[in-house]
Amino acid sequence: GAVKLALGWAAWKTYLGRPDTDMVRCMGIGVLGDALRASSRAEEALPVLEAALALCRRHWPHGEQAILVVQNNIAICLSGLARYDEALALRRNLYARFAAILGVSDE
């Protein structure tokens, strides 16, 4: 909880000065969003995770797996906010996309 959140903030502050196109900066914001979500601060986590998703889509549109990971974190966050219909729709979409990439019986 508290340690993960502190590390999330540290990652964000450390890489904030890097350009938007720096993958480490994008990972830093994703770590912060996931730490907020894991600390039961889903309302704060959602816009952070959405910003991470926007960065990934803008600068790494072919990084499908990274985009899917961020979207999965958003789905978890939506569930934490009791937005179950949105979370379910997103998870169904994610399942289909992961299955297309990895196959149905990924081992």
JSON list of N, CA, C and O in Angstrom, two decimals, residues 64-89:
[
{"chain": "A", "resi": 64, "resn": "GLU", "atom": "N", "xyz": [1.01, -2.66, -28.84]},
{"chain": "A", "resi": 64, "resn": "GLU", "atom": "CA", "xyz": [-0.30, -3.17, -28.47]},
{"chain": "A", "resi": 64, "resn": "GLU", "atom": "C", "xyz": [-0.34, -3.75, -27.05]},
{"chain": "A", "resi": 64, "resn": "GLU", "atom": "O", "xyz": [-1.26, -3.48, -26.29]},
{"chain": "A", "resi": 65, "resn": "GLN", "atom": "N", "xyz": [0.67, -4.53, -26.68]},
{"chain": "A", "resi": 65, "resn": "GLN", "atom": "CA", "xyz": [0.62, -5.16, -25.36]},
{"chain": "A", "resi": 65, "resn": "GLN", "atom": "C", "xyz": [0.71, -4.12, -24.24]},
{"chain": "A", "resi": 65, "resn": "GLN", "atom": "O", "xyz": [0.02, -4.24, -23.23]},
{"chain": "A", "resi": 66, "resn": "ALA", "atom": "N", "xyz": [1.53, -3.09, -24.41]},
{"chain": "A", "resi": 66, "resn": "ALA", "atom": "CA", "xyz": [1.62, -2.04, -23.40]},
{"chain": "A", "resi": 66, "resn": "ALA", "atom": "C", "xyz": [0.28, -1.31, -23.27]},
{"chain": "A", "resi": 66, "resn": "ALA", "atom": "O", "xyz": [-0.16, -1.02, -22.15]},
{"chain": "A", "resi": 67, "resn": "ILE", "atom": "N", "xyz": [-0.36, -1.05, -24.38]},
{"chain": "A", "resi": 67, "resn": "ILE", "atom": "CA", "xyz": [-1.67, -0.40, -24.37]},
{"chain": "A", "resi": 67, "resn": "ILE", "atom": "C", "xyz": [-2.69, -1.28, -23.66]},
{"chain": "A", "resi": 67, "resn": "ILE", "atom": "O", "xyz": [-3.48, -0.80, -22.85]},
{"chain": "A", "resi": 68, "resn": "LEU", "atom": "N", "xyz": [-2.65, -2.57, -23.93]},
{"chain": "A", "resi": 68, "resn": "LEU", "atom": "CA", "xyz": [-3.60, -3.49, -23.31]},
{"chain": "A", "resi": 68, "resn": "LEU", "atom": "C", "xyz": [-3.40, -3.57, -21.79]},
{"chain": "A", "resi": 68, "resn": "LEU", "atom": "O", "xyz": [-4.37, -3.67, -21.04]},
{"chain": "A", "resi": 69, "resn": "VAL", "atom": "N", "xyz": [-2.15, -3.52, -21.35]},
{"chain": "A", "resi": 69, "resn": "VAL", "atom": "CA", "xyz": [-1.87, -3.55, -19.91]},
{"chain": "A", "resi": 69, "resn": "VAL", "atom": "C", "xyz": [-2.46, -2.33, -19.23]},
{"chain": "A", "resi": 69, "resn": "VAL", "atom": "O", "xyz": [-3.10, -2.43, -18.18]},
{"chain": "A", "resi": 70, "resn": "VAL", "atom": "N", "xyz": [-2.27, -1.16, -19.83]},
{"chain": "A", "resi": 70, "resn": "VAL", "atom": "CA", "xyz": [-2.83, 0.06, -19.24]},
{"chain": "A", "resi": 70, "resn": "VAL", "atom": "C", "xyz": [-4.36, -0.01, -19.25]},
{"chain": "A", "resi": 70, "resn": "VAL", "atom": "O", "xyz": [-5.02, 0.34, -18.26]},
{"chain": "A", "resi": 71, "resn": "GLN", "atom": "N", "xyz": [-4.94, -0.50, -20.34]},
{"chain": "A", "resi": 71, "resn": "GLN", "atom": "CA", "xyz": [-6.40, -0.62, -20.40]},
{"chain": "A", "resi": 71, "resn": "GLN", "atom": "C", "xyz": [-6.91, -1.62, -19.35]},
{"chain": "A", "resi": 71, "resn": "GLN", "atom": "O", "xyz": [-7.98, -1.41, -18.77]},
{"chain": "A", "resi": 72, "resn": "ASN", "atom": "N", "xyz": [-6.17, -2.68, -19.10]},
{"chain": "A", "resi": 72, "resn": "ASN", "atom": "CA", "xyz": [-6.56, -3.62, -18.06]},
{"chain": "A", "resi": 72, "resn": "ASN", "atom": "C", "xyz": [-6.56, -2.94, -16.69]},
{"chain": "A", "resi": 72, "resn": "ASN", "atom": "O", "xyz": [-7.48, -3.14, -15.89]},
{"chain": "A", "resi": 73, "resn": "ASN", "atom": "N", "xyz": [-5.55, -2.12, -16.42]},
{"chain": "A", "resi": 73, "resn": "ASN", "atom": "CA", "xyz": [-5.52, -1.38, -15.16]},
{"chain": "A", "resi": 73, "resn": "ASN", "atom": "C", "xyz": [-6.70, -0.41, -15.06]},
{"chain": "A", "resi": 73, "resn": "ASN", "atom": "O", "xyz": [-7.26, -0.22, -13.98]},
{"chain": "A", "resi": 74, "resn": "ILE", "atom": "N", "xyz": [-7.09, 0.17, -16.18]},
{"chain": "A", "resi": 74, "resn": "ILE", "atom": "CA", "xyz": [-8.27, 1.04, -16.18]},
{"chain": "A", "resi": 74, "resn": "ILE", "atom": "C", "xyz": [-9.53, 0.23, -15.87]},
{"chain": "A", "resi": 74, "resn": "ILE", "atom": "O", "xyz": [-10.39, 0.68, -15.10]},
{"chain": "A", "resi": 75, "resn": "ALA", "atom": "N", "xyz": [-9.65, -0.96, -16.44]},
{"chain": "A", "resi": 75, "resn": "ALA", "atom": "CA", "xyz": [-10.81, -1.81, -16.17]},
{"chain": "A", "resi": 75, "resn": "ALA", "atom": "C", "xyz": [-10.89, -2.16, -14.68]},
{"chain": "A", "resi": 75, "resn": "ALA", "atom": "O", "xyz": [-11.97, -2.12, -14.08]},
{"chain": "A", "resi": 76, "resn": "ILE", "atom": "N", "xyz": [-9.76, -2.48, -14.08]},
{"chain": "A", "resi": 76, "resn": "ILE", "atom": "CA", "xyz": [-9.73, -2.78, -12.65]},
{"chain": "A", "resi": 76, "resn": "ILE", "atom": "C", "xyz": [-10.16, -1.55, -11.86]},
{"chain": "A", "resi": 76, "resn": "ILE", "atom": "O", "xyz": [-10.93, -1.65, -10.90]},
{"chain": "A", "resi": 77, "resn": "CYS", "atom": "N", "xyz": [-9.68, -0.40, -12.27]},
{"chain": "A", "resi": 77, "resn": "CYS", "atom": "CA", "xyz": [-10.02, 0.86, -11.62]},
{"chain": "A", "resi": 77, "resn": "CYS", "atom": "C", "xyz": [-11.52, 1.15, -11.73]},
{"chain": "A", "resi": 77, "resn": "CYS", "atom": "O", "xyz": [-12.16, 1.55, -10.76]},
{"chain": "A", "resi": 78, "resn": "LEU", "atom": "N", "xyz": [-12.09, 0.93, -12.90]},
{"chain": "A", "resi": 78, "resn": "LEU", "atom": "CA", "xyz": [-13.52, 1.14, -13.10]},
{"chain": "A", "resi": 78, "resn": "LEU", "atom": "C", "xyz": [-14.34, 0.23, -12.18]},
{"chain": "A", "resi": 78, "resn": "LEU", "atom": "O", "xyz": [-15.35, 0.66, -11.63]},
{"chain": "A", "resi": 79, "resn": "SER", "atom": "N", "xyz": [-13.90, -0.99, -12.02]},
{"chain": "A", "resi": 79, "resn": "SER", "atom": "CA", "xyz": [-14.57, -1.90, -11.09]},
{"chain": "A", "resi": 79, "resn": "SER", "atom": "C", "xyz": [-14.52, -1.36, -9.67]},
{"chain": "A", "resi": 79, "resn": "SER", "atom": "O", "xyz": [-15.50, -1.42, -8.93]},
{"chain": "A", "resi": 80, "resn": "GLY", "atom": "N", "xyz": [-13.36, -0.81, -9.30]},
{"chain": "A", "resi": 80, "resn": "GLY", "atom": "CA", "xyz": [-13.21, -0.22, -7.97]},
{"chain": "A", "resi": 80, "resn": "GLY", "atom": "C", "xyz": [-14.10, 0.98, -7.75]},
{"chain": "A", "resi": 80, "resn": "GLY", "atom": "O", "xyz": [-14.41, 1.33, -6.60]},
{"chain": "A", "resi": 81, "resn": "LEU", "atom": "N", "xyz": [-14.51, 1.61, -8.83]},
{"chain": "A", "resi": 81, "resn": "LEU", "atom": "CA", "xyz": [-15.41, 2.77, -8.74]},
{"chain": "A", "resi": 81, "resn": "LEU", "atom": "C", "xyz": [-16.88, 2.35, -8.92]},
{"chain": "A", "resi": 81, "resn": "LEU", "atom": "O", "xyz": [-17.75, 3.21, -9.04]},
{"chain": "A", "resi": 82, "resn": "ALA", "atom": "N", "xyz": [-17.12, 1.05, -8.92]},
{"chain": "A", "resi": 82, "resn": "ALA", "atom": "CA", "xyz": [-18.47, 0.48, -9.10]},
{"chain": "A", "resi": 82, "resn": "ALA", "atom": "C", "xyz": [-19.06, 0.83, -10.46]},
{"chain": "A", "resi": 82, "resn": "ALA", "atom": "O", "xyz": [-20.28, 0.90, -10.62]},
{"chain": "A", "resi": 83, "resn": "ARG", "atom": "N", "xyz": [-18.21, 1.03, -11.45]},
{"chain": "A", "resi": 83, "resn": "ARG", "atom": "CA", "xyz": [-18.65, 1.28, -12.82]},
{"chain": "A", "resi": 83, "resn": "ARG", "atom": "C", "xyz": [-18.53, -0.04, -13.59]},
{"chain": "A", "resi": 83, "resn": "ARG", "atom": "O", "xyz": [-17.74, -0.20, -14.51]},
{"chain": "A", "resi": 84, "resn": "TYR", "atom": "N", "xyz": [-19.33, -1.01, -13.14]},
{"chain": "A", "resi": 84, "resn": "TYR", "atom": "CA", "xyz": [-19.18, -2.39, -13.58]},
{"chain": "A", "resi": 84, "resn": "TYR", "atom": "C", "xyz": [-19.48, -2.60, -15.05]},
{"chain": "A", "resi": 84, "resn": "TYR", "atom": "O", "xyz": [-18.81, -3.41, -15.70]},
{"chain": "A", "resi": 85, "resn": "ASP", "atom": "N", "xyz": [-20.47, -1.91, -15.59]},
{"chain": "A", "resi": 85, "resn": "ASP", "atom": "CA", "xyz": [-20.81, -2.08, -17.00]},
{"chain": "A", "resi": 85, "resn": "ASP", "atom": "C", "xyz": [-19.65, -1.65, -17.90]},
{"chain": "A", "resi": 85, "resn": "ASP", "atom": "O", "xyz": [-19.31, -2.34, -18.86]},
{"chain": "A", "resi": 86, "resn": "GLU", "atom": "N", "xyz": [-19.05, -0.51, -17.57]},
{"chain": "A", "resi": 86, "resn": "GLU", "atom": "CA", "xyz": [-17.90, -0.04, -18.35]},
{"chain": "A", "resi": 86, "resn": "GLU", "atom": "C", "xyz": [-16.71, -0.99, -18.21]},
{"chain": "A", "resi": 86, "resn": "GLU", "atom": "O", "xyz": [-16.02, -1.29, -19.19]},
{"chain": "A", "resi": 87, "resn": "ALA", "atom": "N", "xyz": [-16.48, -1.45, -16.99]},
{"chain": "A", "resi": 87, "resn": "ALA", "atom": "CA", "xyz": [-15.37, -2.37, -16.74]},
{"chain": "A", "resi": 87, "resn": "ALA", "atom": "C", "xyz": [-15.56, -3.67, -17.51]},
{"chain": "A", "resi": 87, "resn": "ALA", "atom": "O", "xyz": [-14.62, -4.18, -18.13]},
{"chain": "A", "resi": 88, "resn": "LEU", "atom": "N", "xyz": [-16.78, -4.21, -17.49]},
{"chain": "A", "resi": 88, "resn": "LEU", "atom": "CA", "xyz": [-17.06, -5.46, -18.19]},
{"chain": "A", "resi": 88, "resn": "LEU", "atom": "C", "xyz": [-16.88, -5.30, -19.70]},
{"chain": "A", "resi": 88, "resn": "LEU", "atom": "O", "xyz": [-16.27, -6.16, -20.35]},
{"chain": "A", "resi": 89, "resn": "ALA", "atom": "N", "xyz": [-17.39, -4.23, -20.25]},
{"chain": "A", "resi": 89, "resn": "ALA", "atom": "CA", "xyz": [-17.24, -4.00, -21.70]},
{"chain": "A", "resi": 89, "resn": "ALA", "atom": "C", "xyz": [-15.76, -3.90, -22.07]},
{"chain": "A", "resi": 89, "resn": "ALA", "atom": "O", "xyz": [-15.33, -4.48, -23.08]}
]
